[in-house]
Amino acid sequence: QLHLVESGGGLVQPGGSLRLSCAASGFTLNYYAIAWFRQAPGKEREAVSCFSTSDGMTYYADSVKGRFAISRDNDKHTVYLQMNSLKPEDTAVYYCAAALTWSSSAWSSAPWYDYWGQGTQVTVSS
């Protein structure tokens, strides 16, 4: 079975940092595009960042550019999202997702992804 498990969420003050982890089991990260999405209450799920296996590129939503960084450790089968300078509007449930195929034009489209984790809550508040 294929599983993605997120961890690292929590409560942090504005301006603080968190690092989310997405641990994969049942498949090899090398062969997938891995992305982070988030969903705030009452809002649609939105793409945050993606690491493409086919071209090695990383992609970010405009709202997080310069503050968030995605990385992966293939030996540990884990993808990370380092989040700095957090803002209250970053509050959401964060999900990692894996896609079997790649399209740079589709990286931010949730239906493109085949596997999802259960999510981890991030709350930015003073």
Short mmCIF file of C-alpha atoms in Angstrom, two decimals:
data_model
loop_
_atom_site.label_atom_id
_atom_site.label_comp_id
_atom_site.label_asym_id
_atom_site.label_seq_id
_atom_site.Cartn_x
_atom_site.Cartn_y
_atom_site.Cartn_z
CA GLN A 1 0.00 0.00 0.00
CA LEU A 2 1.04 3.57 -0.68
CA HIS A 3 0.99 5.97 2.24
CA LEU A 4 1.95 9.58 2.91
CA VAL A 5 2.07 10.77 6.52
CA GLU A 6 2.53 14.44 7.41
CA SER A 7 3.92 15.72 10.69
CA GLY A 8 5.41 18.86 12.18
CA GLY A 9 2.37 21.08 12.39
CA GLY A 10 1.50 23.11 15.44
CA LEU A 11 0.88 26.53 16.89
CA VAL A 12 3.43 29.24 16.12
CA GLN A 13 3.51 32.99 16.56
CA PRO A 14 3.57 35.32 13.53
CA GLY A 15 7.10 35.59 12.19
CA GLY A 16 7.99 32.14 13.47
CA SER A 17 9.02 28.99 11.62
CA LEU A 18 7.92 25.40 11.27
CA ARG A 19 9.19 22.46 9.28
CA LEU A 20 6.65 19.99 7.99
CA SER A 21 7.60 16.46 7.04
CA CYS A 22 5.90 14.05 4.66
CA ALA A 23 7.03 10.47 5.11
CA ALA A 24 6.33 8.11 2.24
CA SER A 25 5.98 4.35 2.39
CA GLY A 26 5.14 1.77 -0.20
CA PHE A 27 6.77 3.61 -3.11
CA THR A 28 9.94 5.38 -4.11
CA LEU A 29 9.89 9.16 -4.05
CA ASN A 30 12.31 9.31 -6.96
CA TYR A 31 9.54 8.47 -9.40
CA TYR A 32 6.91 10.94 -8.26
CA ALA A 33 6.18 14.62 -8.18
CA ILE A 34 5.54 15.61 -4.58
CA ALA A 35 3.57 18.66 -3.57
CA TRP A 36 2.27 20.47 -0.53
CA PHE A 37 -1.26 21.85 -0.49
CA ARG A 38 -3.18 23.63 2.24
CA GLN A 39 -6.79 24.23 3.08
CA ALA A 40 -8.11 26.86 5.43
CA PRO A 41 -11.63 26.69 6.89
CA GLY A 42 -14.21 27.72 4.31
CA LYS A 43 -11.66 27.92 1.52
CA GLU A 44 -10.65 25.69 -1.34
CA ARG A 45 -7.53 23.58 -1.18
CA GLU A 46 -4.63 25.48 -2.69
CA ALA A 47 -1.21 24.46 -3.89
CA VAL A 48 1.75 25.69 -1.87
CA SER A 49 4.82 24.06 -3.41
CA CYS A 50 5.93 21.16 -5.58
CA PHE A 51 9.10 19.23 -6.30
CA SER A 52 9.22 17.73 -9.78
CA THR A 53 11.02 14.46 -10.25
CA SER A 54 11.24 14.82 -14.03
CA ASP A 55 13.09 18.13 -14.20
CA GLY A 56 14.25 18.59 -10.62
CA MET A 57 12.54 21.95 -10.44
CA THR A 58 10.66 23.40 -7.52
CA TYR A 59 7.49 25.44 -7.76
CA TYR A 60 5.89 27.82 -5.27
CA ALA A 61 2.68 29.73 -4.93
CA ASP A 62 3.22 33.48 -5.11
CA SER A 63 1.92 33.84 -1.55
CA VAL A 64 4.79 31.77 -0.10
CA LYS A 65 7.72 32.59 -2.43
CA GLY A 66 10.77 33.64 -0.47
CA ARG A 67 9.33 32.29 2.80
CA PHE A 68 8.80 28.55 2.19
CA ALA A 69 11.24 25.98 0.83
CA ILE A 70 10.53 22.42 -0.30
CA SER A 71 13.18 19.73 -0.14
CA ARG A 72 13.40 15.97 -0.21
CA ASP A 73 15.59 13.26 1.24
CA ASN A 74 15.23 10.20 -0.97
CA ASP A 75 17.19 8.01 1.44
CA LYS A 76 14.68 8.78 4.19
CA HIS A 77 11.71 8.76 1.78
CA THR A 78 10.70 12.13 3.19
CA VAL A 79 9.75 15.50 1.75
CA TYR A 80 10.02 18.64 3.85
CA LEU A 81 8.41 22.06 3.79
CA GLN A 82 10.40 24.66 5.67
CA MET A 83 8.11 27.57 6.50
CA ASN A 84 9.62 30.84 7.68
CA SER A 85 8.18 34.27 8.44
CA LEU A 86 4.81 32.70 9.03
CA LYS A 87 1.70 34.85 8.84
CA PRO A 88 -1.79 34.35 10.28
CA GLU A 89 -3.04 33.76 6.74
CA ASP A 90 -0.81 30.68 6.52
CA THR A 91 -3.10 29.00 9.04
CA ALA A 92 -4.52 25.86 7.41
CA VAL A 93 -4.37 22.11 7.28
CA TYR A 94 -1.33 21.20 5.19
CA TYR A 95 -1.38 18.10 3.00
CA CYS A 96 1.31 16.40 0.99
CA ALA A 97 0.42 14.71 -2.28
CA ALA A 98 2.14 12.54 -4.85
CA ALA A 99 1.58 12.35 -8.59
CA LEU A 100 2.49 9.46 -10.89
CA THR A 101 2.99 11.75 -13.87
CA TRP A 102 4.25 15.26 -14.33
CA SER A 103 3.06 18.39 -16.03
CA SER A 104 4.52 21.75 -15.12
CA SER A 105 1.22 23.39 -16.04
CA ALA A 106 -0.71 21.11 -13.68
CA TRP A 107 1.49 21.19 -10.60
CA SER A 108 -0.97 23.37 -8.69
CA SER A 109 -4.05 21.35 -9.62
CA ALA A 110 -5.23 19.08 -6.80
CA PRO A 111 -7.00 16.55 -9.11
CA TRP A 112 -3.65 15.88 -10.80
CA TYR A 113 -2.37 14.11 -7.69
CA ASP A 114 -2.94 10.43 -7.05
CA TYR A 115 -2.09 10.01 -3.36
CA TRP A 116 -2.71 12.22 -0.35
CA GLY A 117 -1.73 12.28 3.28
CA GLN A 118 -4.14 12.92 6.13
CA GLY A 119 -2.93 16.48 6.79
CA THR A 120 -1.32 18.36 9.65
CA GLN A 121 -2.71 21.53 11.25
CA VAL A 122 -0.65 24.72 11.18
CA THR A 123 -1.93 27.63 13.25
CA VAL A 124 -0.21 31.01 13.18
CA SER A 125 -1.48 33.19 15.98
CA SER A 126 -0.25 35.41 18.79
#
